[in-house]
Short mmCIF file of C-alpha atoms in Angstrom, two decimals:
data_model
loop_
_atom_site.label_atom_id
_atom_site.label_comp_id
_atom_site.label_asym_id
_atom_site.label_seq_id
_atom_site.Cartn_x
_atom_site.Cartn_y
_atom_site.Cartn_z
CA MET U 1 94.51 -31.01 47.29
CA ASN U 2 97.47 -32.01 46.56
CA LEU U 3 98.62 -29.20 43.86
CA LEU U 4 102.51 -31.30 43.42
CA PRO U 5 102.10 -33.82 40.61
CA ASN U 6 100.63 -31.50 38.97
CA ILE U 7 103.18 -28.99 39.01
CA VAL U 8 105.76 -31.93 38.14
CA PHE U 9 103.78 -32.94 35.36
CA CYS U 10 103.47 -29.50 33.79
CA LEU U 11 107.05 -29.05 34.25
CA LEU U 12 107.69 -32.74 32.52
CA LEU U 13 105.64 -30.91 29.67
CA ILE U 14 106.98 -28.02 29.35
CA ILE U 15 110.47 -28.83 29.43
CA SER U 16 109.45 -32.11 27.10
CA ILE U 17 107.82 -29.64 24.43
CA GLY U 18 110.73 -27.30 24.46
CA PHE U 19 113.38 -29.72 24.19
CA PHE U 20 111.16 -31.34 21.00
CA THR U 21 110.58 -27.69 19.64
CA MET U 22 114.46 -26.98 19.60
CA ASN U 23 115.27 -30.17 18.11
CA VAL U 24 112.34 -29.24 15.24
CA ARG U 25 114.31 -26.03 15.00
CA LYS U 26 117.69 -27.53 14.44
CA LEU U 27 116.11 -29.64 11.58
CA ILE U 28 114.54 -27.12 10.04
CA ARG U 29 117.97 -25.06 9.80
CA ASN U 30 119.84 -28.34 8.67
CA ILE U 31 117.41 -28.77 5.62
CA ARG U 32 117.74 -25.49 4.80
CA LEU U 33 121.52 -25.46 4.21
CA GLY U 34 120.51 -26.96 1.13
CA ARG U 35 120.24 -25.05 -2.38
CA SER U 36 116.79 -23.90 -3.25
CA GLU U 37 114.55 -25.40 -5.45
CA ASP U 38 110.75 -24.87 -6.53
CA THR U 39 108.03 -27.08 -5.57
CA SER U 40 105.41 -24.56 -6.39
CA ASP U 41 104.51 -26.70 -9.54
CA ASN U 42 101.73 -28.83 -9.42
CA ARG U 43 100.10 -28.02 -6.23
CA ALA U 44 96.66 -30.38 -6.65
CA LYS U 45 98.88 -33.43 -7.64
CA ARG U 46 101.23 -32.91 -4.69
CA TRP U 47 98.36 -32.75 -2.18
CA LYS U 48 96.76 -36.19 -3.90
CA ASN U 49 100.12 -37.70 -3.53
CA MET U 50 100.91 -36.45 0.20
CA PHE U 51 97.23 -37.81 1.08
CA ARG U 52 97.78 -41.46 -1.10
CA ILE U 53 100.85 -42.30 0.38
CA ALA U 54 101.56 -40.90 3.33
CA LEU U 55 98.05 -40.41 4.81
CA GLY U 56 96.79 -43.59 3.41
CA GLN U 57 100.18 -45.78 3.30
CA GLY U 58 99.32 -45.94 -0.56
CA LYS U 59 102.33 -47.87 -1.37
CA MET U 60 103.27 -49.95 1.67
CA THR U 61 100.87 -52.82 0.48
CA VAL U 62 103.25 -53.63 -2.66
CA ARG U 63 104.79 -56.11 0.29
CA PRO U 64 101.20 -57.46 1.93
CA ILE U 65 102.48 -58.97 5.44
CA ALA U 66 104.66 -55.82 6.05
CA GLY U 67 102.16 -53.78 4.58
CA ILE U 68 99.41 -54.85 6.76
CA LEU U 69 101.28 -54.73 9.71
CA HIS U 70 102.23 -51.56 9.62
CA ILE U 71 99.13 -49.49 8.87
CA LEU U 72 97.57 -51.37 11.80
CA VAL U 73 100.99 -50.08 13.84
CA TYR U 74 100.23 -46.21 11.81
CA LEU U 75 96.50 -46.23 12.88
CA GLY U 76 97.09 -47.47 15.97
CA PHE U 77 100.29 -44.65 16.81
CA ILE U 78 97.29 -41.94 15.41
CA ILE U 79 93.81 -43.33 16.97
CA ILE U 80 95.64 -44.03 20.50
CA ASN U 81 97.09 -40.67 20.66
CA ILE U 82 93.84 -39.01 21.00
CA GLU U 83 93.47 -41.02 24.39
CA VAL U 84 96.63 -39.29 25.13
CA ILE U 85 95.08 -35.70 24.85
CA GLU U 86 92.68 -37.13 27.42
CA ILE U 87 96.55 -37.63 29.64
CA ILE U 88 97.14 -34.65 29.31
CA LEU U 89 94.49 -32.59 30.17
CA ASP U 90 94.02 -34.94 33.20
CA GLY U 91 97.59 -34.26 34.59
CA ILE U 92 97.17 -30.49 33.80
CA PHE U 93 94.26 -30.35 35.79
CA GLY U 94 94.61 -32.88 37.93
CA THR U 95 90.90 -34.86 36.85
CA HIS U 96 90.56 -38.31 36.18
CA ARG U 97 88.97 -39.54 32.76
CA LEU U 98 87.87 -35.90 31.93
CA PHE U 99 86.06 -36.86 28.52
CA ALA U 100 83.95 -39.66 30.20
CA PHE U 101 81.20 -37.01 30.40
CA LEU U 102 80.62 -38.51 26.54
CA GLY U 103 78.96 -41.05 27.68
CA GLY U 104 78.44 -44.52 25.27
CA PHE U 105 80.82 -43.03 22.40
CA TYR U 106 83.65 -42.85 25.48
CA ASP U 107 83.28 -46.41 25.78
CA ILE U 108 83.25 -47.19 22.09
CA LEU U 109 87.19 -44.88 21.83
CA ILE U 110 88.38 -46.94 25.00
CA GLY U 111 86.80 -50.31 23.62
CA SER U 112 88.81 -49.26 20.19
CA PHE U 113 92.08 -48.25 22.00
CA GLU U 114 92.38 -51.50 23.75
CA ILE U 115 91.81 -53.66 20.28
CA LEU U 116 94.56 -51.55 18.52
CA ALA U 117 96.73 -51.57 21.44
CA PHE U 118 96.86 -55.26 21.22
CA LEU U 119 96.99 -55.05 17.58
CA VAL U 120 99.71 -53.13 17.63
CA ILE U 121 101.38 -55.60 20.14
CA THR U 122 100.72 -58.36 17.65
CA SER U 123 102.34 -56.50 14.77
CA VAL U 124 105.19 -55.27 16.58
CA THR U 125 106.09 -58.41 17.78
CA ILE U 126 106.00 -59.99 14.62
CA PHE U 127 108.33 -57.00 13.61
CA TRP U 128 110.68 -58.34 15.79
CA ILE U 129 110.60 -61.60 14.87
CA ARG U 130 110.74 -61.00 10.92
CA ARG U 131 114.46 -58.70 12.04
CA ASN U 132 115.77 -61.15 14.64
CA ILE U 133 115.12 -64.38 14.08
CA LEU U 134 113.48 -65.00 10.68
CA LYS U 135 116.33 -62.37 9.46
CA ILE U 136 114.77 -61.02 6.42
CA SER U 137 117.55 -60.36 4.02
CA ARG U 138 116.99 -56.26 3.62
CA PHE U 139 117.52 -56.25 7.38
CA GLN U 140 120.84 -57.64 7.36
CA LYS U 141 122.89 -55.52 5.23
CA LYS U 142 126.41 -54.46 6.10
CA GLU U 143 124.59 -50.42 6.73
CA LEU U 144 122.48 -52.21 9.15
CA LYS U 145 124.64 -52.37 11.82
CA ASN U 146 125.55 -51.31 15.55
CA TRP U 147 123.40 -48.29 15.62
CA ALA U 148 121.05 -48.42 12.63
CA LYS U 149 120.39 -51.98 14.04
CA LYS U 150 119.60 -51.38 17.76
CA ASP U 151 117.35 -47.80 17.00
CA GLY U 152 115.16 -50.42 14.95
CA ASN U 153 114.98 -52.44 17.72
CA ILE U 154 114.81 -50.22 20.65
CA ILE U 155 111.25 -48.43 18.50
CA LEU U 156 109.64 -51.99 18.71
CA TYR U 157 110.50 -52.24 22.45
CA ILE U 158 109.42 -48.73 22.76
CA GLU U 159 105.86 -49.54 21.40
CA ILE U 160 105.22 -52.57 22.94
CA ILE U 161 106.37 -51.30 26.42
CA LEU U 162 103.96 -48.43 25.98
CA MET U 163 101.01 -50.54 25.16
CA PHE U 164 101.36 -52.78 27.83
CA LEU U 165 101.03 -50.19 30.20
CA PHE U 166 98.42 -48.85 28.47
CA LEU U 167 96.45 -51.56 29.20
CA THR U 168 97.52 -52.38 32.67
CA MET U 169 96.38 -49.08 33.82
CA ASN U 170 93.18 -49.53 31.83
CA ALA U 171 93.06 -53.01 34.13
CA ALA U 172 94.19 -51.34 37.69
CA ASP U 173 91.23 -48.82 36.59
CA PHE U 174 88.37 -51.45 35.59
CA ARG U 175 89.18 -53.66 38.93
CA LEU U 176 89.02 -49.87 40.82
CA GLN U 177 85.99 -49.07 39.00
CA GLN U 178 84.41 -52.43 40.12
CA LEU U 179 85.44 -51.68 43.56
CA GLY U 180 83.14 -48.29 43.49
CA VAL U 181 86.96 -46.51 44.39
CA GLU U 182 86.87 -42.34 43.98
CA PRO U 183 88.16 -41.00 41.55
CA TYR U 184 87.40 -43.91 39.68
CA ILE U 185 84.04 -43.56 38.15
CA GLN U 186 82.65 -46.42 35.63
CA ALA U 187 83.37 -44.88 32.22
CA GLY U 188 84.85 -46.79 29.33
CA SER U 189 85.12 -50.31 28.03
CA PHE U 190 87.60 -52.65 28.53
CA PRO U 191 87.48 -55.62 25.94
CA VAL U 192 91.21 -56.52 26.07
CA SER U 193 92.24 -55.14 29.86
CA LYS U 194 88.97 -56.45 31.73
CA TRP U 195 91.28 -60.36 30.89
CA ILE U 196 94.63 -58.61 32.84
CA SER U 197 92.89 -57.23 35.26
CA GLN U 198 91.68 -60.61 36.61
CA LEU U 199 95.07 -61.63 37.51
CA MET U 200 94.81 -58.13 39.98
CA TYR U 201 91.45 -59.46 41.33
CA ASN U 202 92.72 -59.88 44.71
CA PHE U 203 94.89 -57.10 45.15
CA PRO U 204 93.73 -54.14 47.38
CA ALA U 205 92.51 -50.81 46.47
CA SER U 206 95.46 -49.38 47.91
CA THR U 207 97.58 -51.81 45.50
CA LEU U 208 95.45 -51.47 42.47
CA ILE U 209 95.54 -47.35 43.02
CA ILE U 210 99.65 -47.71 42.69
CA ILE U 211 99.66 -49.73 39.74
CA GLU U 212 97.46 -47.32 37.83
CA ARG U 213 99.79 -44.49 39.18
CA ILE U 214 102.84 -45.72 37.82
CA CYS U 215 101.49 -46.97 34.80
CA TRP U 216 100.10 -43.40 34.28
CA TRP U 217 103.11 -41.85 34.54
CA LEU U 218 105.15 -44.33 32.88
CA HIS U 219 103.14 -44.37 30.09
CA ILE U 220 103.19 -40.20 29.39
CA ILE U 221 106.81 -40.19 30.54
CA GLY U 222 107.58 -42.83 27.67
CA ILE U 223 105.40 -40.87 25.02
CA LEU U 224 107.45 -37.88 25.96
CA PHE U 225 110.62 -40.04 25.22
CA PHE U 226 109.32 -40.59 22.17
CA LEU U 227 108.59 -37.97 21.29
CA ASN U 228 111.96 -36.56 21.69
CA TYR U 229 113.67 -39.53 20.77
CA LEU U 230 112.33 -38.65 17.21
CA TYR U 231 114.89 -36.66 15.87
CA TYR U 232 117.89 -38.71 16.64
CA SER U 233 115.72 -41.86 15.00
CA LYS U 234 114.63 -43.20 11.40
CA HIS U 235 111.34 -42.80 12.92
CA LEU U 236 111.68 -39.66 12.26
CA HIS U 237 109.51 -40.05 9.11
CA ILE U 238 106.30 -40.40 11.30
CA VAL U 239 106.52 -36.52 10.75
CA LEU U 240 108.65 -36.11 7.80
CA ALA U 241 106.25 -38.34 5.86
CA PHE U 242 103.76 -35.76 5.03
CA PRO U 243 105.84 -32.94 3.85
CA ASN U 244 108.56 -35.22 2.05
CA THR U 245 106.02 -36.79 0.08
CA PHE U 246 104.16 -33.63 -0.39
CA PHE U 247 107.64 -32.21 -2.13
CA ALA U 248 108.47 -35.23 -4.02
CA SER U 249 109.20 -34.33 -7.81
CA THR U 250 106.08 -34.80 -9.67
CA ARG U 251 108.23 -35.18 -12.92
CA PRO U 252 107.74 -38.48 -14.81
CA GLN U 253 110.83 -40.87 -13.03
CA GLY U 254 112.47 -41.10 -15.70
CA ALA U 255 113.05 -37.70 -16.53
CA LEU U 256 115.91 -36.46 -14.91
CA LYS U 257 116.21 -33.00 -13.65
CA VAL U 258 117.64 -30.29 -15.51
CA ASN U 259 121.31 -28.64 -14.08
CA GLU U 260 120.54 -24.92 -14.74
CA ALA U 261 124.05 -24.16 -14.60
CA VAL U 262 124.80 -26.29 -17.27
CA LEU U 263 121.37 -25.17 -19.29
CA LYS U 264 122.90 -21.49 -18.55
CA GLU U 265 126.69 -22.23 -19.83
CA VAL U 266 124.56 -24.23 -23.41
CA LYS U 267 122.71 -21.20 -24.19
CA LEU U 268 125.43 -18.69 -23.21
CA MET U 269 127.52 -21.08 -26.15
CA LEU U 270 124.73 -20.80 -28.89
CA ASP U 271 123.95 -16.83 -28.01
CA PRO U 272 125.81 -15.13 -30.71
CA ASN U 273 125.50 -12.09 -29.27
CA VAL U 274 127.96 -13.30 -26.67
CA ASP U 275 131.87 -12.31 -26.87
CA PRO U 276 133.21 -15.52 -27.33
CA PHE U 277 136.49 -14.31 -26.04
CA ALA U 278 135.13 -12.63 -23.02
CA THR U 279 136.77 -13.41 -19.46
CA THR U 280 135.62 -13.76 -16.18
CA GLU U 281 137.62 -11.70 -14.53
CA GLY U 282 136.46 -8.64 -12.54
CA ASN U 283 133.43 -10.97 -12.00
CA SER U 284 132.25 -10.62 -8.65
CA ASN U 285 130.60 -14.03 -8.91
CA PRO U 286 132.09 -17.34 -9.41
CA PRO U 287 131.42 -20.00 -12.15
CA GLU U 288 128.69 -22.05 -10.22
CA LYS U 289 129.73 -25.43 -9.20
CA PHE U 290 128.60 -28.02 -11.24
CA GLY U 291 127.27 -31.31 -9.20
CA ALA U 292 126.89 -32.05 -5.70
CA SER U 293 129.95 -32.97 -3.33
CA ASP U 294 128.79 -32.22 -0.18
CA VAL U 295 125.21 -31.69 1.80
CA PHE U 296 125.94 -27.78 0.83
CA ASP U 297 125.50 -28.54 -3.24
CA LEU U 298 122.18 -30.81 -2.24
CA THR U 299 118.91 -29.21 -2.76
CA TRP U 300 116.52 -29.15 0.28
CA VAL U 301 114.36 -31.56 -1.10
CA GLN U 302 117.25 -34.28 -1.37
CA LEU U 303 118.07 -33.05 2.83
CA LEU U 304 114.40 -33.45 3.71
CA ASN U 305 115.06 -36.85 1.77
CA ALA U 306 117.73 -37.66 4.11
CA TYR U 307 116.25 -37.25 7.39
CA THR U 308 112.95 -38.89 6.03
CA CYS U 309 114.56 -42.31 5.00
CA THR U 310 113.23 -45.11 7.14
CA GLU U 311 115.84 -47.42 6.17
CA CYS U 312 113.32 -50.25 5.31
CA GLY U 313 115.85 -51.31 2.60
CA ARG U 314 113.26 -51.82 -0.04
CA CYS U 315 114.86 -49.40 -2.58
CA THR U 316 118.22 -51.89 -1.87
CA ASP U 317 116.50 -54.54 -1.97
CA GLU U 318 115.09 -53.93 -5.47
CA CYS U 319 118.37 -52.16 -6.88
CA PRO U 320 119.52 -54.41 -9.37
CA ALA U 321 122.98 -53.47 -9.07
CA ASN U 322 123.20 -54.47 -5.14
CA LEU U 323 121.66 -57.92 -6.54
CA THR U 324 124.62 -58.47 -8.03
CA GLY U 325 127.13 -57.74 -5.45
CA LYS U 326 127.90 -54.07 -5.88
CA LYS U 327 128.73 -51.79 -3.45
CA LEU U 328 125.80 -49.82 -4.06
CA SER U 329 123.35 -49.41 -1.79
CA PRO U 330 120.35 -46.83 -2.00
CA ARG U 331 119.08 -47.05 1.73
CA ASN U 332 122.93 -46.55 2.20
CA ILE U 333 123.41 -43.73 0.18
CA MET U 334 120.58 -41.72 2.61
CA MET U 335 121.78 -42.91 5.86
CA LYS U 336 125.20 -41.57 4.80
CA THR U 337 124.12 -38.08 3.68
CA ARG U 338 122.13 -37.98 6.57
CA ASP U 339 125.44 -38.60 8.83
CA ARG U 340 127.18 -36.09 6.68
CA LEU U 341 124.64 -33.40 6.99
CA GLU U 342 124.23 -34.16 11.29
CA GLU U 343 128.10 -33.70 11.29
CA VAL U 344 127.83 -30.24 9.65
CA SER U 345 124.95 -29.34 12.40
CA LYS U 346 127.39 -30.55 14.95
CA ASN U 347 130.02 -28.54 13.61
CA ILE U 348 127.02 -25.43 13.37
CA ASP U 349 126.22 -26.19 16.76
CA PHE U 350 130.13 -25.95 18.16
CA ASN U 351 131.41 -22.99 16.24
CA LYS U 352 127.92 -20.97 17.43
CA GLY U 353 126.22 -20.79 14.28
CA THR U 354 128.70 -20.94 11.96
CA PHE U 355 130.25 -23.81 9.85
CA LYS U 356 134.27 -24.13 9.88
CA GLU U 357 135.59 -25.46 7.36
CA ASP U 358 136.72 -29.35 8.21
CA ASN U 359 138.11 -30.88 5.29
CA LYS U 360 135.67 -33.55 4.79
CA GLN U 361 132.83 -34.01 2.32
CA LEU U 362 130.21 -36.44 0.89
CA LEU U 363 132.07 -37.36 -1.77
CA ASN U 364 134.67 -39.88 -0.84
CA ASP U 365 134.45 -39.23 3.21
CA TYR U 366 131.28 -41.13 2.70
CA ILE U 367 130.33 -42.08 -0.30
CA THR U 368 132.60 -43.15 -2.96
CA PRO U 369 132.70 -42.92 -6.53
CA GLU U 370 132.68 -46.86 -7.10
CA GLU U 371 129.43 -47.05 -5.48
CA LEU U 372 128.00 -44.46 -7.69
CA TRP U 373 129.37 -45.95 -10.95
CA ALA U 374 127.54 -48.74 -9.87
CA CYS U 375 123.97 -47.43 -10.11
CA THR U 376 122.37 -47.74 -13.25
CA SER U 377 119.50 -45.14 -12.69
CA CYS U 378 116.66 -47.55 -13.45
CA ASN U 379 114.64 -45.98 -10.72
CA ALA U 380 113.58 -48.86 -8.67
CA CYS U 381 115.19 -47.61 -5.66
CA VAL U 382 112.72 -44.38 -6.24
CA GLU U 383 109.58 -46.43 -7.18
CA ALA U 384 110.25 -48.51 -4.57
CA CYS U 385 110.05 -46.54 -1.52
CA PRO U 386 106.86 -46.26 0.11
CA ILE U 387 107.32 -42.48 1.15
CA SER U 388 108.84 -40.78 -2.25
CA ILE U 389 112.56 -40.29 -0.85
CA ASN U 390 115.13 -40.03 -4.57
CA PRO U 391 118.28 -41.45 -3.99
CA LEU U 392 118.63 -41.83 -7.84
CA SER U 393 118.55 -37.79 -7.41
CA ILE U 394 121.72 -37.53 -5.28
CA ILE U 395 123.89 -40.10 -7.09
CA MET U 396 123.07 -38.61 -10.69
CA ASP U 397 124.42 -34.81 -9.00
CA MET U 398 127.52 -36.24 -7.48
CA ARG U 399 128.11 -38.34 -11.05
CA GLN U 400 127.65 -35.12 -12.45
CA TYR U 401 130.22 -32.92 -9.88
CA LEU U 402 132.56 -36.07 -10.80
CA VAL U 403 132.45 -35.41 -14.61
CA MET U 404 132.48 -31.95 -14.97
CA GLU U 405 134.44 -30.65 -12.16
CA GLN U 406 137.04 -33.56 -11.73
CA SER U 407 137.13 -35.06 -15.14
CA ALA U 408 136.93 -38.47 -13.17
CA ALA U 409 134.41 -40.58 -15.24
CA PRO U 410 135.50 -44.33 -15.79
CA LYS U 411 137.25 -45.10 -18.94
CA GLU U 412 134.49 -46.55 -20.70
CA LEU U 413 132.20 -42.81 -20.48
CA ASN U 414 135.36 -41.18 -21.32
CA ASN U 415 135.60 -43.39 -24.26
CA MET U 416 132.19 -43.05 -24.82
CA MET U 417 132.10 -39.24 -24.95
CA SER U 418 135.13 -38.86 -26.93
CA ASN U 419 133.24 -41.13 -29.63
CA ILE U 420 130.15 -38.82 -29.22
CA GLU U 421 132.34 -35.65 -29.80
CA ASN U 422 134.44 -37.26 -32.95
CA ASN U 423 132.23 -39.79 -34.35
CA GLY U 424 128.63 -38.47 -33.78
CA ALA U 425 127.40 -41.48 -31.98
CA PRO U 426 128.87 -43.58 -29.12
CA TRP U 427 130.99 -46.36 -31.03
CA ALA U 428 134.14 -46.31 -32.35
CA TYR U 429 133.48 -46.27 -36.27
CA SER U 430 133.62 -43.25 -38.10
CA ARG U 431 130.50 -41.44 -39.80
CA SER U 432 131.76 -42.68 -43.48
CA ASP U 433 131.47 -46.59 -41.74
CA ARG U 434 128.28 -46.00 -40.54
CA MET U 435 126.32 -47.86 -43.19
CA ASN U 436 128.52 -50.70 -43.64
CA TRP U 437 126.78 -52.74 -42.10
CA ALA U 438 123.75 -53.04 -44.79
CA GLN U 439 126.35 -53.37 -47.83
CA GLU U 440 125.67 -56.82 -47.50
#
C-alpha cells in the first residue's frame, strides 16, 4: 500500500490548520487591543439575535433577490462542508467514500450536495453579473476600488471553481462506478454530475481515475486555501458574524452609549463633598481620555465590528448623508478602522509584540472630521446592516474626542452649545424674550 499520498495530505492539513490557527490568534490579539466593554447583559436576547440574524439570515431578505441568493450560497457552504469531513477522513486513512456504509441516506446526502452545488454556481454567477455587468450602485462607490473590488470577485471565482471541481470529481467517480473499477464502489446519487459524466463516456478508466484524483486534490487544496484566505478577506464574516451578532448592543437603537469618563466627571461636579480646588498632582492615573482618536480608544466590540464588515454597502446605500453627496460612507468608516487596526497589527508583529509609536492615528490619517460631522446620527446604517455592525458608535466616539479633547466642533455646534450655556436653549434668544412669540 502506497502511503505517500496519505502522508502528503496529512502534512498539507497540518500546515493549513496551523497557519489558520496562527491567524486566529492574531485576530483575537488585535480585537483585544480595544477597551473593555461589558456584554454580560440580556444573555437570552443575545442568543436569540445570534440565531435569528447570523444563523437564520433574518435581515438578509429585506432585499429579497440578494437575500435569497445569499441564503442559497450560505446553505450550500454549510451543508456541502459535511462532504469535506468525508474527504479529509479519506485523505488521512486512504479510504474512498468512507461514509458509503450509510446506504440510502448517503445517496440522499450526495444528491443534496450536488443540487446545492448547482444552486451555488447559479447564485454566485448572478452575484458576479450584479457586480461587474449590471454594476449595482453600492458596488461602485469609491471605497470599493483596487483590493476591495478584487477581493469580492476572487471569492466568487473560488466558490465557482470549488463547486465545479466537486461536480467534475463526482462525474468521473460515477463513470468509474459504472465501469466497476475498484475501489469506486456503488455509492451516492448524482442528479447533476451524471449529466457531466456524459462528456466522459468514451474516456478509458485510467483517464477517469486521473480526472477524479486531480479534482479531489484540487478541491481539498482549494478549501484549505479558502480557509486561510479568510483572514485577509471581507469573507471573514463567515466566522465572525456569529460572535458579532451575539455581542452587539441590546440597547434601543436611539439610546447612545453613556461615556463613563464623562459620567464620572459630572458626578464629581455634583458631589458636594468633593473639593472644587483639588488638583490631580501626585495622582499616578492620568485623566481619562474622552472619546476616540485611534483604534486603542475604541472598544473590543467595535474592533470586532470592523473585522466582521462584509463590505456589502447596505449601510452606505441607506445613509442620507451619502445619498446627498456628502463624503461620509459608513462602510468606509468600518473599512478604514480595519485598515488602521491591521497597520497596528503589523507594527506589533515587526516590533516583537510591542506597539511602537508611528505618529499616526485613525482620526485624520484615515477618517476625516468632514466625514464624521456629515453623519446625522439617524441609525439608518445600523438598521440596514445584516449582521449588526454599528458604524455610528465609532463616529460618535470620534466626534466626542473632537469636541471634548480638541475643542474642534463645527462653528454651528459651538454656537448651539454657547446658546445652551448662556440662554438655556439652543437658540440665540435670551430667556426674557422666550415668550415674545405669544404676545400677539
